[in-house]
Amino acid sequence: MQAMMTDDDIVRPALSVREVEVLRAWIISDSKGTVARSLFISPATVNTHIARIREKYEAVGRSAGSKASLVARALQDGHVGLDEL
């Protein structure tokens, strides 16, 4: 019988403060362009941050290839709360 995983068993990637900031902004935003304007960065920089975040999740075995999966990871890891969505 397989034991259930607990929060302590989940491997969380080491996201930088800026990566979390971009991730949170993108989750609650309609577009990467909106995120770029609100954080005073280019859309290409938003794309770079999101790509690196995905790579970090992949590296710990928790793929996040879609926005929905990144939302799930952010919720699981406490980067965003349900009340913010």
PDB file of N, CA, C and O in Angstrom, residues 34-71:
ATOM      1  N   THR A  34       0.012  42.900 -19.815  1.00  0.00           N
ATOM      2  CA  THR A  34      -0.462  43.603 -18.621  1.00  0.00           C
ATOM      3  C   THR A  34       0.542  43.464 -17.489  1.00  0.00           C
ATOM      4  O   THR A  34       0.831  44.421 -16.773  1.00  0.00           O
ATOM      5  N   VAL A  35       1.083  42.259 -17.328  1.00  0.00           N
ATOM      6  CA  VAL A  35       2.099  42.021 -16.298  1.00  0.00           C
ATOM      7  C   VAL A  35       3.317  42.896 -16.568  1.00  0.00           C
ATOM      8  O   VAL A  35       3.845  43.550 -15.664  1.00  0.00           O
ATOM      9  N   ALA A  36       3.755  42.921 -17.814  1.00  0.00           N
ATOM     10  CA  ALA A  36       4.933  43.708 -18.186  1.00  0.00           C
ATOM     11  C   ALA A  36       4.737  45.176 -17.840  1.00  0.00           C
ATOM     12  O   ALA A  36       5.623  45.800 -17.233  1.00  0.00           O
ATOM     13  N   ARG A  37       3.593  45.714 -18.191  1.00  0.00           N
ATOM     14  CA  ARG A  37       3.319  47.127 -17.887  1.00  0.00           C
ATOM     15  C   ARG A  37       3.263  47.385 -16.383  1.00  0.00           C
ATOM     16  O   ARG A  37       3.801  48.383 -15.897  1.00  0.00           O
ATOM     17  N   SER A  38       2.632  46.479 -15.645  1.00  0.00           N
ATOM     18  CA  SER A  38       2.483  46.704 -14.201  1.00  0.00           C
ATOM     19  C   SER A  38       3.800  46.575 -13.443  1.00  0.00           C
ATOM     20  O   SER A  38       3.987  47.211 -12.404  1.00  0.00           O
ATOM     21  N   LEU A  39       4.727  45.768 -13.963  1.00  0.00           N
ATOM     22  CA  LEU A  39       6.015  45.558 -13.289  1.00  0.00           C
ATOM     23  C   LEU A  39       7.147  46.338 -13.947  1.00  0.00           C
ATOM     24  O   LEU A  39       8.311  46.200 -13.544  1.00  0.00           O
ATOM     25  N   PHE A  40       6.808  47.128 -14.984  1.00  0.00           N
ATOM     26  CA  PHE A  40       7.797  47.949 -15.676  1.00  0.00           C
ATOM     27  C   PHE A  40       8.933  47.115 -16.272  1.00  0.00           C
ATOM     28  O   PHE A  40      10.117  47.454 -16.137  1.00  0.00           O
ATOM     29  N   ILE A  41       8.546  46.008 -16.909  1.00  0.00           N
ATOM     30  CA  ILE A  41       9.494  45.152 -17.619  1.00  0.00           C
ATOM     31  C   ILE A  41       8.913  44.865 -19.002  1.00  0.00           C
ATOM     32  O   ILE A  41       7.747  45.166 -19.263  1.00  0.00           O
ATOM     33  N   SER A  42       9.695  44.282 -19.866  1.00  0.00           N
ATOM     34  CA  SER A  42       9.212  43.979 -21.208  1.00  0.00           C
ATOM     35  C   SER A  42       8.439  42.658 -21.217  1.00  0.00           C
ATOM     36  O   SER A  42       8.661  41.801 -20.348  1.00  0.00           O
ATOM     37  N   PRO A  43       7.567  42.469 -22.196  1.00  0.00           N
ATOM     38  CA  PRO A  43       6.887  41.178 -22.329  1.00  0.00           C
ATOM     39  C   PRO A  43       7.881  40.017 -22.494  1.00  0.00           C
ATOM     40  O   PRO A  43       7.643  38.920 -21.997  1.00  0.00           O
ATOM     41  N   ALA A  44       8.991  40.274 -23.156  1.00  0.00           N
ATOM     42  CA  ALA A  44      10.016  39.226 -23.313  1.00  0.00           C
ATOM     43  C   ALA A  44      10.586  38.815 -21.958  1.00  0.00           C
ATOM     44  O   ALA A  44      10.861  37.629 -21.722  1.00  0.00           O
ATOM     45  N   THR A  45      10.744  39.776 -21.061  1.00  0.00           N
ATOM     46  CA  THR A  45      11.249  39.464 -19.717  1.00  0.00           C
ATOM     47  C   THR A  45      10.228  38.648 -18.939  1.00  0.00           C
ATOM     48  O   THR A  45      10.586  37.715 -18.212  1.00  0.00           O
ATOM     49  N   VAL A  46       8.956  38.970 -19.098  1.00  0.00           N
ATOM     50  CA  VAL A  46       7.899  38.154 -18.469  1.00  0.00           C
ATOM     51  C   VAL A  46       7.997  36.731 -18.985  1.00  0.00           C
ATOM     52  O   VAL A  46       7.982  35.776 -18.203  1.00  0.00           O
ATOM     53  N   ASN A  47       8.114  36.571 -20.305  1.00  0.00           N
ATOM     54  CA  ASN A  47       8.233  35.235 -20.899  1.00  0.00           C
ATOM     55  C   ASN A  47       9.442  34.491 -20.353  1.00  0.00           C
ATOM     56  O   ASN A  47       9.359  33.285 -20.076  1.00  0.00           O
ATOM     57  N   THR A  48      10.572  35.193 -20.203  1.00  0.00           N
ATOM     58  CA  THR A  48      11.786  34.564 -19.676  1.00  0.00           C
ATOM     59  C   THR A  48      11.564  34.081 -18.248  1.00  0.00           C
ATOM     60  O   THR A  48      11.940  32.957 -17.896  1.00  0.00           O
ATOM     61  N   HIS A  49      10.947  34.909 -17.406  1.00  0.00           N
ATOM     62  CA  HIS A  49      10.679  34.505 -16.024  1.00  0.00           C
ATOM     63  C   HIS A  49       9.762  33.281 -15.981  1.00  0.00           C
ATOM     64  O   HIS A  49      10.030  32.329 -15.242  1.00  0.00           O
ATOM     65  N   ILE A  50       8.690  33.292 -16.764  1.00  0.00           N
ATOM     66  CA  ILE A  50       7.750  32.172 -16.761  1.00  0.00           C
ATOM     67  C   ILE A  50       8.446  30.898 -17.253  1.00  0.00           C
ATOM     68  O   ILE A  50       8.256  29.817 -16.673  1.00  0.00           O
ATOM     69  N   ALA A  51       9.272  31.021 -18.278  1.00  0.00           N
ATOM     70  CA  ALA A  51      10.008  29.851 -18.784  1.00  0.00           C
ATOM     71  C   ALA A  51      10.944  29.292 -17.719  1.00  0.00           C
ATOM     72  O   ALA A  51      11.025  28.069 -17.531  1.00  0.00           O
ATOM     73  N   ARG A  52      11.639  30.160 -17.008  1.00  0.00           N
ATOM     74  CA  ARG A  52      12.554  29.695 -15.948  1.00  0.00           C
ATOM     75  C   ARG A  52      11.795  29.064 -14.794  1.00  0.00           C
ATOM     76  O   ARG A  52      12.250  28.078 -14.199  1.00  0.00           O
ATOM     77  N   ILE A  53      10.653  29.625 -14.463  1.00  0.00           N
ATOM     78  CA  ILE A  53       9.820  29.040 -13.402  1.00  0.00           C
ATOM     79  C   ILE A  53       9.399  27.627 -13.813  1.00  0.00           C
ATOM     80  O   ILE A  53       9.485  26.688 -13.016  1.00  0.00           O
ATOM     81  N   ARG A  54       8.946  27.477 -15.053  1.00  0.00           N
ATOM     82  CA  ARG A  54       8.556  26.149 -15.549  1.00  0.00           C
ATOM     83  C   ARG A  54       9.727  25.175 -15.500  1.00  0.00           C
ATOM     84  O   ARG A  54       9.560  24.016 -15.117  1.00  0.00           O
ATOM     85  N   GLU A  55      10.913  25.636 -15.889  1.00  0.00           N
ATOM     86  CA  GLU A  55      12.104  24.789 -15.847  1.00  0.00           C
ATOM     87  C   GLU A  55      12.410  24.342 -14.420  1.00  0.00           C
ATOM     88  O   GLU A  55      12.774  23.182 -14.186  1.00  0.00           O
ATOM     89  N   LYS A  56      12.269  25.238 -13.475  1.00  0.00           N
ATOM     90  CA  LYS A  56      12.531  24.898 -12.075  1.00  0.00           C
ATOM     91  C   LYS A  56      11.533  23.869 -11.557  1.00  0.00           C
ATOM     92  O   LYS A  56      11.900  22.957 -10.815  1.00  0.00           O
ATOM     93  N   TYR A  57      10.267  24.017 -11.932  1.00  0.00           N
ATOM     94  CA  TYR A  57       9.276  23.017 -11.526  1.00  0.00           C
ATOM     95  C   TYR A  57       9.568  21.669 -12.184  1.00  0.00           C
ATOM     96  O   TYR A  57       9.457  20.628 -11.546  1.00  0.00           O
ATOM     97  N   GLU A  58       9.951  21.696 -13.441  1.00  0.00           N
ATOM     98  CA  GLU A  58      10.290  20.454 -14.148  1.00  0.00           C
ATOM     99  C   GLU A  58      11.477  19.763 -13.472  1.00  0.00           C
ATOM    100  O   GLU A  58      11.485  18.544 -13.329  1.00  0.00           O
ATOM    101  N   ALA A  59      12.447  20.545 -13.040  1.00  0.00           N
ATOM    102  CA  ALA A  59      13.649  19.995 -12.415  1.00  0.00           C
ATOM    103  C   ALA A  59      13.359  19.254 -11.112  1.00  0.00           C
ATOM    104  O   ALA A  59      14.113  18.354 -10.733  1.00  0.00           O
ATOM    105  N   VAL A  60      12.275  19.614 -10.433  1.00  0.00           N
ATOM    106  CA  VAL A  60      11.919  18.919  -9.188  1.00  0.00           C
ATOM    107  C   VAL A  60      10.800  17.897  -9.410  1.00  0.00           C
ATOM    108  O   VAL A  60      10.214  17.394  -8.453  1.00  0.00           O
ATOM    109  N   GLY A  61      10.505  17.617 -10.692  1.00  0.00           N
ATOM    110  CA  GLY A  61       9.526  16.582 -10.996  1.00  0.00           C
ATOM    111  C   GLY A  61       8.079  17.007 -10.887  1.00  0.00           C
ATOM    112  O   GLY A  61       7.196  16.173 -10.699  1.00  0.00           O
ATOM    113  N   ARG A  62       7.820  18.301 -11.000  1.00  0.00           N
ATOM    114  CA  ARG A  62       6.451  18.814 -10.889  1.00  0.00           C
ATOM    115  C   ARG A  62       6.168  19.688 -12.103  1.00  0.00           C
ATOM    116  O   ARG A  62       6.123  20.902 -12.006  1.00  0.00           O
ATOM    117  N   SER A  63       5.992  19.062 -13.252  1.00  0.00           N
ATOM    118  CA  SER A  63       5.847  19.829 -14.485  1.00  0.00           C
ATOM    119  C   SER A  63       4.692  20.817 -14.403  1.00  0.00           C
ATOM    120  O   SER A  63       3.715  20.597 -13.702  1.00  0.00           O
ATOM    121  N   ALA A  64       4.882  21.924 -15.128  1.00  0.00           N
ATOM    122  CA  ALA A  64       3.883  22.992 -15.135  1.00  0.00           C
ATOM    123  C   ALA A  64       3.875  23.627 -16.517  1.00  0.00           C
ATOM    124  O   ALA A  64       4.280  24.771 -16.698  1.00  0.00           O
ATOM    125  N   GLY A  65       3.421  22.862 -17.492  1.00  0.00           N
ATOM    126  CA  GLY A  65       3.471  23.293 -18.875  1.00  0.00           C
ATOM    127  C   GLY A  65       2.377  24.241 -19.304  1.00  0.00           C
ATOM    128  O   GLY A  65       2.471  24.858 -20.356  1.00  0.00           O
ATOM    129  N   SER A  66       1.348  24.381 -18.507  1.00  0.00           N
ATOM    130  CA  SER A  66       0.242  25.272 -18.866  1.00  0.00           C
ATOM    131  C   SER A  66       0.042  26.292 -17.749  1.00  0.00           C
ATOM    132  O   SER A  66       0.547  26.136 -16.639  1.00  0.00           O
ATOM    133  N   LYS A  67      -0.725  27.331 -18.070  1.00  0.00           N
ATOM    134  CA  LYS A  67      -1.023  28.331 -17.039  1.00  0.00           C
ATOM    135  C   LYS A  67      -1.808  27.684 -15.904  1.00  0.00           C
ATOM    136  O   LYS A  67      -1.548  27.965 -14.728  1.00  0.00           O
ATOM    137  N   ALA A  68      -2.731  26.796 -16.239  1.00  0.00           N
ATOM    138  CA  ALA A  68      -3.523  26.118 -15.200  1.00  0.00           C
ATOM    139  C   ALA A  68      -2.629  25.314 -14.256  1.00  0.00           C
ATOM    140  O   ALA A  68      -2.836  25.330 -13.038  1.00  0.00           O
ATOM    141  N   SER A  69      -1.633  24.637 -14.800  1.00  0.00           N
ATOM    142  CA  SER A  69      -0.753  23.856 -13.925  1.00  0.00           C
ATOM    143  C   SER A  69       0.141  24.769 -13.090  1.00  0.00           C
ATOM    144  O   SER A  69       0.452  24.448 -11.943  1.00  0.00           O
ATOM    145  N   LEU A  70       0.539  25.917 -13.627  1.00  0.00           N
ATOM    146  CA  LEU A  70       1.307  26.859 -12.817  1.00  0.00           C
ATOM    147  C   LEU A  70       0.451  27.448 -11.703  1.00  0.00           C
ATOM    148  O   LEU A  70       0.942  27.664 -10.591  1.00  0.00           O
ATOM    149  N   VAL A  71      -0.819  27.687 -11.974  1.00  0.00           N
ATOM    150  CA  VAL A  71      -1.738  28.148 -10.926  1.00  0.00           C
ATOM    151  C   VAL A  71      -1.816  27.098  -9.818  1.00  0.00           C
ATOM    152  O   VAL A  71      -1.723  27.421  -8.630  1.00  0.00           O
TER     153      VAL A  71
END
